[in-house]
Amino acid sequence: MNYSSKLIEEAVQAFATLPSIGKKTALRLVLHLVKMEPELTERLGEALLNMRKHIQFCQNCHHLSDGPQCQICADPRRDRSLVCVVEGIRDVMAIEETGQYKGLYHVLGGVISPLEGVGPESLQVDSLVNRVDSGEVKELIMAVSPTIEGETTIFYLSKQLSAYPVRISTIARGVSFGGELEYADELTLARSITARIPYKSE
Amino acid sequence: MNYSSKLIEEAVQAFATLPSIGKKTALRLVLHLVKMEPELTERLGEALLNMRKHIQFCQNCHHLSDGPQCQICADPRRDRSLVCVVEGIRDVMAIEETGQYKGLYHVLGGVISPLEGVGPESLQVDSLVNRVDSGEVKELIMAVSPTIEGETTIFYLSKQLSAYPVRISTIARGVSFGGELEYADELTLARSITARIPYKSE
């Protein structure tokens, strides 16, 4: 594409490095910014530069953070005896969005996957053991993907932590709310019958 | 959404002001930037700020330009007697992409549309008349949208320029290459028959 402007070309190419944004979409976005008032571009450009320069990972749970400790770990109202172990940052955001969880988190940074070359040493396992070792944590909730890799990771962590008096649980798995039984996959359906729970009227 | 980081939140909100980018996509883009090396974000942020600060419109044809005159107008190999009149910047890029056109352009900035409050005074009409008045232009090719508004604009321009010895043409309209006749709309099909052209074997 001939943009007949170096400035436009560089902006388009920088945008097009982002996932799911091709050259055509990038051009549309850049022309939108040209059409709008300059403050909009300044806000975007500076927010990105500022974000990338100052963003940190929480020393405690490895979640994204504006300072050495994230807002969740710094919140005195959260239950410090309960830690939810997740794969990534987006899982923390998804669980926070439910508004139902009042404990802390621990972001592993992935799951053990020998096929992709991810071993326990590339994950935040040691710092999890240290957190448990400090004695404050009473229960770990394993909220990783229900895959072979996820199960392997839970198994590995439970072995590493077997010496500590910490309760390990996993999030409930079963048929989704609003889902129809006939469309649930066989494994989920079979497990949801094996792991049936007593009925309580609310 | 609770991002538990002001830096992330501001970057997401700035991204989400762009067309077709919602909060979820914006978050995905921001987390991608966090994951990649900082240089990528710096390149994007600085390309955008630099582009918006220095981009200009060509004094001659009103196309986007890095300086007072755009690359096309500044190119001595272009035919200065031929001017293609288009609605917007993207039309110039689309025609340039064909590689078939060797004249100059004139970007109107839209078409006359009383319903949307766009009159001739909001378009670059006066500067087109001035260009024709300078005597260098021999032919104007009207390459505006084949709509009522586009036709109105061509009619208006031809009236404004009736005193000048300039040839006015419109781009050919008809059935697209590779298109199937049965899917062409009635108006296009009817016009393509009325405006039929003698067959030349190449």
mmCIF file of C-alpha atoms in Angstrom:
data_model
loop_
_atom_site.group_PDB
_atom_site.id
_atom_site.type_symbol
_atom_site.label_atom_id
_atom_site.label_comp_id
_atom_site.label_asym_id
_atom_site.label_seq_id
_atom_site.Cartn_x
_atom_site.Cartn_y
_atom_site.Cartn_z
ATOM 1 C CA MET A 1 0.000 0.000 0.000
ATOM 2 C CA ASN A 2 1.268 3.448 -0.928
ATOM 3 C CA TYR A 3 0.310 5.822 1.898
ATOM 4 C CA SER A 4 2.208 8.740 0.288
ATOM 5 C CA SER A 5 3.144 9.827 3.842
ATOM 6 C CA LYS A 6 5.940 8.411 6.009
ATOM 7 C CA LEU A 7 4.115 9.522 9.167
ATOM 8 C CA ILE A 8 0.955 7.626 8.242
ATOM 9 C CA GLU A 9 2.950 4.613 7.094
ATOM 10 C CA GLU A 10 4.845 4.335 10.391
ATOM 11 C CA ALA A 11 1.665 4.685 12.462
ATOM 12 C CA VAL A 12 -0.100 2.033 10.329
ATOM 13 C CA GLN A 13 2.812 -0.377 10.604
ATOM 14 C CA ALA A 14 3.032 0.060 14.381
ATOM 15 C CA PHE A 15 -0.705 -0.575 14.760
ATOM 16 C CA ALA A 16 -0.518 -3.613 12.477
ATOM 17 C CA THR A 17 1.918 -5.356 14.861
ATOM 18 C CA LEU A 18 -1.007 -5.794 17.276
ATOM 19 C CA PRO A 19 -2.908 -9.091 17.214
ATOM 20 C CA SER A 20 -6.023 -9.215 14.975
ATOM 21 C CA ILE A 21 -5.180 -5.802 13.457
ATOM 22 C CA GLY A 22 -4.186 -5.976 9.804
ATOM 23 C CA LYS A 23 -2.970 -3.191 7.522
ATOM 24 C CA LYS A 24 -6.494 -2.193 6.442
ATOM 25 C CA THR A 25 -7.862 -1.937 9.990
ATOM 26 C CA ALA A 26 -4.685 -0.119 11.063
ATOM 27 C CA LEU A 27 -5.196 2.447 8.294
ATOM 28 C CA ARG A 28 -8.825 2.920 9.321
ATOM 29 C CA LEU A 29 -7.750 3.562 12.928
ATOM 30 C CA VAL A 30 -4.997 5.991 11.899
ATOM 31 C CA LEU A 31 -7.332 7.956 9.591
ATOM 32 C CA HIS A 32 -9.857 8.092 12.431
ATOM 33 C CA LEU A 33 -7.189 9.643 14.672
ATOM 34 C CA VAL A 34 -6.283 12.162 11.937
ATOM 35 C CA LYS A 35 -9.948 13.165 11.642
ATOM 36 C CA MET A 36 -10.538 13.578 15.373
ATOM 37 C CA GLU A 37 -9.052 16.297 17.588
ATOM 38 C CA PRO A 38 -5.322 15.858 18.416
ATOM 39 C CA GLU A 39 -6.087 15.356 22.144
ATOM 40 C CA LEU A 40 -7.512 11.905 21.395
ATOM 41 C CA THR A 41 -4.243 10.714 19.842
ATOM 42 C CA GLU A 42 -2.228 12.355 22.612
ATOM 43 C CA ARG A 43 -4.329 10.579 25.221
ATOM 44 C CA LEU A 44 -3.873 7.202 23.518
ATOM 45 C CA GLY A 45 -0.158 7.629 22.808
ATOM 46 C CA GLU A 46 0.636 8.863 26.279
ATOM 47 C CA ALA A 47 -1.552 6.296 28.050
ATOM 48 C CA LEU A 48 0.307 3.513 26.211
ATOM 49 C CA LEU A 49 3.784 4.923 26.850
ATOM 50 C CA ASN A 50 2.962 5.662 30.481
ATOM 51 C CA MET A 51 1.398 2.244 31.025
ATOM 52 C CA ARG A 52 4.353 0.349 29.542
ATOM 53 C CA LYS A 53 6.897 2.439 31.421
ATOM 54 C CA HIS A 54 5.361 2.185 34.880
ATOM 55 C CA ILE A 55 3.499 -1.131 34.930
ATOM 56 C CA GLN A 56 4.908 -3.676 37.379
ATOM 57 C CA PHE A 57 4.059 -7.121 38.599
ATOM 58 C CA CYS A 58 2.949 -7.489 42.229
ATOM 59 C CA GLN A 59 5.802 -8.917 44.331
ATOM 60 C CA ASN A 60 3.315 -11.043 46.219
ATOM 61 C CA CYS A 61 0.853 -12.483 43.666
ATOM 62 C CA HIS A 62 2.476 -11.481 40.298
ATOM 63 C CA HIS A 63 -0.700 -9.747 39.118
ATOM 64 C CA LEU A 64 -0.325 -6.497 37.140
ATOM 65 C CA SER A 65 0.267 -3.621 39.486
ATOM 66 C CA ASP A 66 0.873 0.140 39.537
ATOM 67 C CA GLY A 67 3.362 -0.268 42.418
ATOM 68 C CA PRO A 68 5.348 -3.021 44.154
ATOM 69 C CA GLN A 69 2.103 -4.468 45.586
ATOM 70 C CA CYS A 70 -1.174 -4.756 43.651
ATOM 71 C CA GLN A 71 -4.483 -3.229 44.745
ATOM 72 C CA ILE A 72 -5.850 -6.657 45.703
ATOM 73 C CA CYS A 73 -2.900 -7.650 47.919
ATOM 74 C CA ALA A 74 -2.868 -4.159 49.465
ATOM 75 C CA ASP A 75 -6.586 -4.249 50.333
ATOM 76 C CA PRO A 76 -6.926 -4.906 54.131
ATOM 77 C CA ARG A 77 -10.502 -6.218 53.671
ATOM 78 C CA ARG A 78 -9.378 -9.275 51.635
ATOM 79 C CA ASP A 79 -9.090 -12.656 53.359
ATOM 80 C CA ARG A 80 -5.338 -13.363 53.430
ATOM 81 C CA SER A 81 -5.799 -17.026 54.407
ATOM 82 C CA LEU A 82 -7.407 -17.855 51.044
ATOM 83 C CA VAL A 83 -5.343 -17.860 47.816
ATOM 84 C CA CYS A 84 -6.743 -18.573 44.367
ATOM 85 C CA VAL A 85 -4.085 -19.988 42.013
ATOM 86 C CA VAL A 86 -4.644 -18.941 38.380
ATOM 87 C CA GLU A 87 -2.742 -19.173 35.087
ATOM 88 C CA GLY A 88 -2.840 -15.547 34.034
ATOM 89 C CA ILE A 89 -3.819 -11.969 34.603
ATOM 90 C CA ARG A 90 -7.058 -12.256 32.656
ATOM 91 C CA ASP A 91 -8.231 -15.036 34.993
ATOM 92 C CA VAL A 92 -7.796 -12.671 37.947
ATOM 93 C CA MET A 93 -9.849 -10.047 36.121
ATOM 94 C CA ALA A 94 -12.569 -12.579 35.247
ATOM 95 C CA ILE A 95 -12.858 -13.804 38.853
ATOM 96 C CA GLU A 96 -12.782 -10.226 40.213
ATOM 97 C CA GLU A 97 -15.585 -9.386 37.812
ATOM 98 C CA THR A 98 -17.866 -11.959 39.539
ATOM 99 C CA GLY A 99 -17.539 -9.965 42.787
ATOM 100 C CA GLN A 100 -17.879 -13.250 44.739
ATOM 101 C CA TYR A 101 -14.291 -13.859 45.791
ATOM 102 C CA LYS A 102 -12.726 -12.066 48.752
ATOM 103 C CA GLY A 103 -9.345 -13.829 49.059
ATOM 104 C CA LEU A 104 -6.018 -13.152 47.367
ATOM 105 C CA TYR A 105 -4.556 -14.557 44.129
ATOM 106 C CA HIS A 106 -1.409 -16.183 42.846
ATOM 107 C CA VAL A 107 -0.647 -15.818 39.138
ATOM 108 C CA LEU A 108 1.424 -18.784 37.912
ATOM 109 C CA GLY A 109 2.135 -17.346 34.477
ATOM 110 C CA GLY A 110 0.950 -20.488 32.663
ATOM 111 C CA VAL A 111 0.608 -24.216 33.239
ATOM 112 C CA ILE A 112 3.139 -27.037 33.003
ATOM 113 C CA SER A 113 3.260 -28.114 29.366
ATOM 114 C CA PRO A 114 6.224 -30.267 28.304
ATOM 115 C CA LEU A 115 5.099 -30.096 24.654
ATOM 116 C CA GLU A 116 5.474 -26.307 24.670
ATOM 117 C CA GLY A 117 8.636 -26.419 26.790
ATOM 118 C CA VAL A 118 6.989 -24.939 29.891
ATOM 119 C CA GLY A 119 8.351 -26.609 33.006
ATOM 120 C CA PRO A 120 7.676 -25.758 36.673
ATOM 121 C CA GLU A 121 10.807 -23.590 36.750
ATOM 122 C CA SER A 122 9.274 -21.114 34.268
ATOM 123 C CA LEU A 123 6.208 -20.692 36.496
ATOM 124 C CA GLN A 124 5.797 -18.842 39.799
ATOM 125 C CA VAL A 125 5.920 -22.070 41.832
ATOM 126 C CA ASP A 126 8.709 -21.224 44.292
ATOM 127 C CA SER A 127 7.050 -17.991 45.350
ATOM 128 C CA LEU A 128 3.785 -19.913 45.921
ATOM 129 C CA VAL A 129 5.628 -22.396 48.167
ATOM 130 C CA ASN A 130 7.161 -19.430 50.015
ATOM 131 C CA ARG A 131 3.745 -17.853 50.526
ATOM 132 C CA VAL A 132 2.415 -21.132 51.956
ATOM 133 C CA ASP A 133 5.594 -21.517 54.031
ATOM 134 C CA SER A 134 4.970 -18.131 55.674
ATOM 135 C CA GLY A 135 2.000 -19.803 57.402
ATOM 136 C CA GLU A 136 -0.657 -17.203 56.551
ATOM 137 C CA VAL A 137 -2.342 -19.261 53.816
ATOM 138 C CA LYS A 138 -4.946 -21.811 54.953
ATOM 139 C CA GLU A 139 -6.496 -22.802 51.622
ATOM 140 C CA LEU A 140 -5.373 -22.786 47.994
ATOM 141 C CA ILE A 141 -8.105 -22.806 45.355
ATOM 142 C CA MET A 142 -6.746 -24.180 42.073
ATOM 143 C CA ALA A 143 -8.535 -22.273 39.310
ATOM 144 C CA VAL A 144 -6.539 -23.427 36.264
ATOM 145 C CA SER A 145 -7.877 -24.644 32.904
ATOM 146 C CA PRO A 146 -9.603 -28.049 32.999
ATOM 147 C CA THR A 147 -7.062 -29.579 30.586
ATOM 148 C CA ILE A 148 -4.379 -32.263 30.858
ATOM 149 C CA GLU A 149 -1.799 -29.486 31.414
ATOM 150 C CA GLY A 150 -3.950 -27.869 34.088
ATOM 151 C CA GLU A 151 -4.468 -31.184 35.902
ATOM 152 C CA THR A 152 -0.719 -31.907 35.711
ATOM 153 C CA THR A 153 0.015 -28.504 37.219
ATOM 154 C CA ILE A 154 -2.423 -29.074 40.097
ATOM 155 C CA PHE A 155 -0.873 -32.489 40.735
ATOM 156 C CA TYR A 156 2.657 -31.052 40.708
ATOM 157 C CA LEU A 157 1.718 -28.199 43.067
ATOM 158 C CA SER A 158 -0.052 -30.572 45.468
ATOM 159 C CA LYS A 159 3.127 -32.724 45.631
ATOM 160 C CA GLN A 160 5.306 -29.670 46.282
ATOM 161 C CA LEU A 161 2.991 -28.528 49.053
ATOM 162 C CA SER A 162 2.307 -31.934 50.642
ATOM 163 C CA ALA A 163 4.517 -31.102 53.643
ATOM 164 C CA TYR A 164 2.388 -28.070 54.572
ATOM 165 C CA PRO A 165 -0.939 -28.111 56.437
ATOM 166 C CA VAL A 166 -2.714 -26.226 53.649
ATOM 167 C CA ARG A 167 -6.095 -27.263 52.225
ATOM 168 C CA ILE A 168 -6.076 -27.594 48.415
ATOM 169 C CA SER A 169 -9.328 -27.385 46.482
ATOM 170 C CA THR A 170 -10.242 -27.005 42.806
ATOM 171 C CA ILE A 171 -13.055 -24.928 41.360
ATOM 172 C CA ALA A 172 -16.250 -26.905 40.683
ATOM 173 C CA ARG A 173 -16.614 -28.286 37.185
ATOM 174 C CA GLY A 174 -19.839 -29.271 35.561
ATOM 175 C CA VAL A 175 -22.525 -28.147 33.195
ATOM 176 C CA SER A 176 -22.673 -24.356 32.688
ATOM 177 C CA PHE A 177 -25.606 -22.340 33.963
ATOM 178 C CA GLY A 178 -28.013 -21.810 31.099
ATOM 179 C CA GLY A 179 -26.324 -24.556 29.101
ATOM 180 C CA GLU A 180 -28.313 -27.422 27.651
ATOM 181 C CA LEU A 181 -27.421 -30.960 28.694
ATOM 182 C CA GLU A 182 -27.468 -32.383 25.185
ATOM 183 C CA TYR A 183 -24.763 -29.940 24.081
ATOM 184 C CA ALA A 184 -22.395 -30.561 27.020
ATOM 185 C CA ASP A 185 -19.396 -32.698 26.067
ATOM 186 C CA GLU A 186 -19.349 -36.291 27.333
ATOM 187 C CA LEU A 187 -16.462 -35.844 29.768
ATOM 188 C CA THR A 188 -18.022 -32.812 31.446
ATOM 189 C CA LEU A 189 -21.402 -34.546 31.649
ATOM 190 C CA ALA A 190 -19.892 -37.762 33.046
ATOM 191 C CA ARG A 191 -17.911 -35.834 35.652
ATOM 192 C CA SER A 192 -20.859 -33.689 36.613
ATOM 193 C CA ILE A 193 -22.787 -36.905 37.437
ATOM 194 C CA THR A 194 -19.888 -38.491 39.351
ATOM 195 C CA ALA A 195 -19.296 -35.269 41.273
ATOM 196 C CA ARG A 196 -23.000 -34.667 41.980
ATOM 197 C CA ILE A 197 -23.853 -32.498 44.986
ATOM 198 C CA PRO A 198 -26.732 -32.785 47.514
ATOM 199 C CA TYR A 199 -29.674 -30.576 46.605
ATOM 200 C CA LYS A 200 -30.296 -27.572 48.832
ATOM 201 C CA SER A 201 -33.403 -25.449 48.369
ATOM 202 C CA GLU A 202 -32.431 -21.806 48.839
ATOM 203 C CA MET B 1 -14.521 -4.251 34.518
ATOM 204 C CA ASN B 2 -12.116 -4.009 37.461
ATOM 205 C CA TYR B 3 -8.577 -3.829 36.023
ATOM 206 C CA SER B 4 -7.015 -3.324 39.506
ATOM 207 C CA SER B 5 -4.506 -0.994 37.821
ATOM 208 C CA LYS B 6 -5.061 2.636 36.867
ATOM 209 C CA LEU B 7 -2.354 2.388 34.178
ATOM 210 C CA ILE B 8 -4.064 -0.538 32.468
ATOM 211 C CA GLU B 9 -7.482 1.073 32.839
ATOM 212 C CA GLU B 10 -6.385 4.303 31.167
ATOM 213 C CA ALA B 11 -4.707 2.469 28.281
ATOM 214 C CA VAL B 12 -7.809 0.287 27.784
ATOM 215 C CA GLN B 13 -10.141 3.275 27.833
ATOM 216 C CA ALA B 14 -7.985 5.187 25.338
ATOM 217 C CA PHE B 15 -7.912 2.187 22.970
ATOM 218 C CA ALA B 16 -11.661 1.695 23.337
ATOM 219 C CA THR B 17 -12.335 5.181 21.898
ATOM 220 C CA LEU B 18 -11.217 3.831 18.505
ATOM 221 C CA PRO B 19 -13.880 2.589 16.076
ATOM 222 C CA SER B 20 -14.681 -1.147 16.217
ATOM 223 C CA ILE B 21 -12.524 -1.622 19.354
ATOM 224 C CA GLY B 22 -14.542 -2.459 22.458
ATOM 225 C CA LYS B 23 -13.349 -2.847 26.048
ATOM 226 C CA LYS B 24 -12.567 -6.562 25.641
ATOM 227 C CA THR B 25 -10.477 -6.116 22.484
ATOM 228 C CA ALA B 26 -8.779 -3.095 24.050
ATOM 229 C CA LEU B 27 -7.794 -5.181 27.084
ATOM 230 C CA ARG B 28 -6.441 -7.923 24.830
ATOM 231 C CA LEU B 29 -4.309 -5.381 22.942
ATOM 232 C CA VAL B 30 -3.013 -3.790 26.168
ATOM 233 C CA LEU B 31 -2.116 -7.181 27.699
ATOM 234 C CA HIS B 32 -0.329 -8.063 24.448
ATOM 235 C CA LEU B 33 1.754 -4.890 24.782
ATOM 236 C CA VAL B 34 2.542 -5.731 28.430
ATOM 237 C CA LYS B 35 3.715 -9.190 27.393
ATOM 238 C CA MET B 36 5.946 -8.002 24.533
ATOM 239 C CA GLU B 37 9.175 -6.038 24.874
ATOM 240 C CA PRO B 38 8.722 -2.337 25.825
ATOM 241 C CA GLU B 39 10.145 -1.167 22.461
ATOM 242 C CA LEU B 40 6.963 -2.294 20.709
ATOM 243 C CA THR B 41 4.786 -0.020 22.840
ATOM 244 C CA GLU B 42 7.278 2.818 22.527
ATOM 245 C CA ARG B 43 7.235 2.479 18.753
ATOM 246 C CA LEU B 44 3.421 2.516 18.636
ATOM 247 C CA GLY B 45 2.991 5.350 21.127
ATOM 248 C CA GLU B 46 5.642 7.532 19.520
ATOM 249 C CA ALA B 47 4.507 6.808 15.944
ATOM 250 C CA LEU B 48 0.990 7.932 16.875
ATOM 251 C CA LEU B 49 2.099 11.079 18.718
ATOM 252 C CA ASN B 50 4.570 11.970 15.977
ATOM 253 C CA MET B 51 2.029 11.342 13.210
ATOM 254 C CA ARG B 52 -0.674 13.476 14.834
ATOM 255 C CA LYS B 53 1.729 16.292 15.649
ATOM 256 C CA HIS B 54 3.337 16.626 12.218
ATOM 257 C CA ILE B 55 0.708 15.456 9.730
ATOM 258 C CA GLN B 56 -0.532 18.193 7.408
ATOM 259 C CA PHE B 57 -2.877 18.505 4.478
ATOM 260 C CA CYS B 58 -1.361 19.297 1.077
ATOM 261 C CA GLN B 59 -1.952 22.967 0.189
ATOM 262 C CA ASN B 60 -2.638 21.976 -3.396
ATOM 263 C CA CYS B 61 -4.816 18.837 -3.316
ATOM 264 C CA HIS B 62 -5.700 18.515 0.430
ATOM 265 C CA HIS B 63 -4.377 14.963 0.618
ATOM 266 C CA LEU B 64 -2.486 13.903 3.769
ATOM 267 C CA SER B 65 1.062 15.147 3.648
ATOM 268 C CA ASP B 66 4.283 15.197 5.656
ATOM 269 C CA GLY B 67 4.999 18.757 4.495
ATOM 270 C CA PRO B 68 3.170 21.695 2.865
ATOM 271 C CA GLN B 69 2.964 19.733 -0.419
ATOM 272 C CA CYS B 70 2.176 16.016 -0.687
ATOM 273 C CA GLN B 71 4.422 13.454 -2.390
ATOM 274 C CA ILE B 72 2.034 13.161 -5.343
ATOM 275 C CA CYS B 73 1.847 16.909 -6.057
ATOM 276 C CA ALA B 74 5.625 17.207 -5.575
ATOM 277 C CA ASP B 75 6.382 14.377 -8.040
ATOM 278 C CA PRO B 76 7.623 15.961 -11.337
ATOM 279 C CA ARG B 77 6.663 12.798 -13.310
ATOM 280 C CA ARG B 78 2.923 13.239 -12.667
ATOM 281 C CA ASP B 79 0.702 14.742 -15.366
ATOM 282 C CA ARG B 80 -0.294 18.153 -13.981
ATOM 283 C CA SER B 81 -2.999 18.694 -16.621
ATOM 284 C CA LEU B 82 -5.105 15.828 -15.251
ATOM 285 C CA VAL B 83 -6.867 16.114 -11.861
ATOM 286 C CA CYS B 84 -8.943 13.366 -10.278
ATOM 287 C CA VAL B 85 -11.588 14.759 -7.911
ATOM 288 C CA VAL B 86 -12.324 12.422 -4.987
ATOM 289 C CA GLU B 87 -14.282 12.564 -1.737
ATOM 290 C CA GLY B 88 -11.604 11.482 0.688
ATOM 291 C CA ILE B 89 -8.083 10.423 1.467
ATOM 292 C CA ARG B 90 -8.861 6.705 1.245
ATOM 293 C CA ASP B 91 -10.061 7.174 -2.339
ATOM 294 C CA VAL B 92 -6.655 8.623 -3.262
ATOM 295 C CA MET B 93 -4.968 5.610 -1.659
ATOM 296 C CA ALA B 94 -7.280 3.173 -3.465
ATOM 297 C CA ILE B 95 -6.636 4.796 -6.866
ATOM 298 C CA GLU B 96 -2.873 5.028 -6.198
ATOM 299 C CA GLU B 97 -2.938 1.327 -5.339
ATOM 300 C CA THR B 98 -4.125 0.514 -8.888
ATOM 301 C CA GLY B 99 -0.888 2.040 -10.251
ATOM 302 C CA GLN B 100 -2.796 3.122 -13.383
ATOM 303 C CA TYR B 101 -3.284 6.809 -12.746
ATOM 304 C CA LYS B 102 -0.505 9.325 -13.388
ATOM 305 C CA GLY B 103 -2.289 12.647 -12.830
ATOM 306 C CA LEU B 104 -2.882 14.672 -9.660
ATOM 307 C CA TYR B 105 -5.789 14.613 -7.201
ATOM 308 C CA HIS B 106 -8.181 16.983 -5.515
ATOM 309 C CA VAL B 107 -9.694 15.837 -2.199
ATOM 310 C CA LEU B 108 -13.098 17.473 -1.688
ATOM 311 C CA GLY B 109 -13.523 16.289 1.887
ATOM 312 C CA GLY B 110 -16.981 14.819 1.240
ATOM 313 C CA VAL B 111 -19.947 15.289 -1.077
ATOM 314 C CA ILE B 112 -22.819 17.774 -1.007
ATOM 315 C CA SER B 113 -25.469 16.319 1.281
ATOM 316 C CA PRO B 114 -28.205 18.707 2.478
ATOM 317 C CA LEU B 115 -29.622 15.974 4.757
ATOM 318 C CA GLU B 116 -26.352 15.808 6.674
ATOM 319 C CA GLY B 117 -25.832 19.566 6.556
ATOM 320 C CA VAL B 118 -22.894 19.374 4.130
ATOM 321 C CA GLY B 119 -23.047 22.280 1.675
ATOM 322 C CA PRO B 120 -20.510 23.276 -1.008
ATOM 323 C CA GLU B 121 -18.945 25.765 1.456
ATOM 324 C CA SER B 122 -17.750 22.906 3.713
ATOM 325 C CA LEU B 123 -15.987 21.233 0.779
ATOM 326 C CA GLN B 124 -12.765 22.184 -1.031
ATOM 327 C CA VAL B 125 -14.662 23.684 -3.985
ATOM 328 C CA ASP B 126 -13.098 27.167 -4.096
ATOM 329 C CA SER B 127 -9.578 25.770 -4.195
ATOM 330 C CA LEU B 128 -10.606 23.456 -7.077
ATOM 331 C CA VAL B 129 -11.950 26.456 -9.009
ATOM 332 C CA ASN B 130 -8.664 28.276 -8.281
ATOM 333 C CA ARG B 131 -6.647 25.330 -9.581
ATOM 334 C CA VAL B 132 -8.698 25.286 -12.791
ATOM 335 C CA ASP B 133 -8.436 29.085 -13.003
ATOM 336 C CA SER B 134 -4.619 28.852 -12.964
ATOM 337 C CA GLY B 135 -4.922 27.281 -16.444
ATOM 338 C CA GLU B 136 -2.737 24.228 -15.854
ATOM 339 C CA VAL B 137 -5.639 21.749 -15.576
ATOM 340 C CA LYS B 138 -7.037 20.362 -18.849
ATOM 341 C CA GLU B 139 -9.285 17.585 -17.543
ATOM 342 C CA LEU B 140 -11.110 16.835 -14.289
ATOM 343 C CA ILE B 141 -12.039 13.215 -13.626
ATOM 344 C CA MET B 142 -14.943 13.047 -11.168
ATOM 345 C CA ALA B 143 -14.349 9.920 -9.050
ATOM 346 C CA VAL B 144 -17.006 10.404 -6.370
ATOM 347 C CA SER B 145 -19.492 7.820 -5.073
ATOM 348 C CA PRO B 146 -22.227 6.836 -7.538
ATOM 349 C CA THR B 147 -24.989 8.112 -5.235
ATOM 350 C CA ILE B 148 -27.522 10.934 -5.399
ATOM 351 C CA GLU B 149 -25.151 13.074 -3.296
ATOM 352 C CA GLY B 150 -22.226 12.233 -5.583
ATOM 353 C CA GLU B 151 -24.217 13.096 -8.721
ATOM 354 C CA THR B 152 -25.366 16.354 -7.116
ATOM 355 C CA THR B 153 -21.769 17.246 -6.329
ATOM 356 C CA ILE B 154 -20.619 16.550 -9.902
ATOM 357 C CA PHE B 155 -23.526 18.673 -11.215
ATOM 358 C CA TYR B 156 -22.676 21.528 -8.844
ATOM 359 C CA LEU B 157 -18.975 21.447 -9.756
ATOM 360 C CA SER B 158 -19.711 21.368 -13.489
ATOM 361 C CA LYS B 159 -21.889 24.494 -13.078
ATOM 362 C CA GLN B 160 -19.157 26.282 -11.093
ATOM 363 C CA LEU B 161 -16.602 25.425 -13.773
ATOM 364 C CA SER B 162 -18.757 26.036 -16.849
ATOM 365 C CA ALA B 163 -16.877 29.265 -17.658
ATOM 366 C CA TYR B 164 -13.542 27.418 -17.958
ATOM 367 C CA PRO B 165 -12.322 25.418 -20.970
ATOM 368 C CA VAL B 166 -11.774 22.291 -18.849
ATOM 369 C CA ARG B 167 -12.973 18.816 -19.873
ATOM 370 C CA ILE B 168 -15.029 17.078 -17.159
ATOM 371 C CA SER B 169 -15.372 13.299 -17.166
ATOM 372 C CA THR B 170 -16.667 10.736 -14.681
ATOM 373 C CA ILE B 171 -15.198 7.313 -13.963
ATOM 374 C CA ALA B 172 -16.898 4.466 -15.839
ATOM 375 C CA ARG B 173 -19.679 2.698 -14.003
ATOM 376 C CA GLY B 174 -20.948 -0.749 -14.699
ATOM 377 C CA VAL B 175 -20.782 -4.347 -13.620
ATOM 378 C CA SER B 176 -17.675 -5.236 -11.578
ATOM 379 C CA PHE B 177 -14.993 -7.500 -13.022
ATOM 380 C CA GLY B 178 -15.594 -11.009 -11.722
ATOM 381 C CA GLY B 179 -19.125 -10.054 -10.634
ATOM 382 C CA GLU B 180 -22.109 -12.097 -11.740
ATOM 383 C CA LEU B 181 -24.824 -10.358 -13.709
ATOM 384 C CA GLU B 182 -27.679 -11.827 -11.722
ATOM 385 C CA TYR B 183 -26.353 -10.256 -8.507
ATOM 386 C CA ALA B 184 -25.774 -6.765 -9.938
ATOM 387 C CA ASP B 185 -28.425 -4.256 -8.835
ATOM 388 C CA GLU B 186 -31.004 -3.175 -11.407
ATOM 389 C CA LEU B 187 -29.807 0.420 -11.710
ATOM 390 C CA THR B 188 -26.182 -0.583 -12.347
ATOM 391 C CA LEU B 189 -27.250 -3.229 -14.842
ATOM 392 C CA ALA B 190 -29.592 -0.837 -16.675
ATOM 393 C CA ARG B 191 -26.908 1.862 -16.839
ATOM 394 C CA SER B 192 -24.269 -0.586 -17.982
ATOM 395 C CA ILE B 193 -26.493 -1.455 -20.933
ATOM 396 C CA THR B 194 -27.329 2.189 -21.769
ATOM 397 C CA ALA B 195 -23.647 3.145 -21.523
ATOM 398 C CA ARG B 196 -22.416 0.119 -23.490
ATOM 399 C CA ILE B 197 -19.039 0.446 -25.186
ATOM 400 C CA PRO B 198 -17.821 -0.877 -28.563
ATOM 401 C CA TYR B 199 -16.010 -4.210 -28.237
ATOM 402 C CA LYS B 200 -12.272 -4.140 -28.857
ATOM 403 C CA SER B 201 -10.304 -7.365 -29.032
ATOM 404 C CA GLU B 202 -6.951 -6.850 -27.287
#
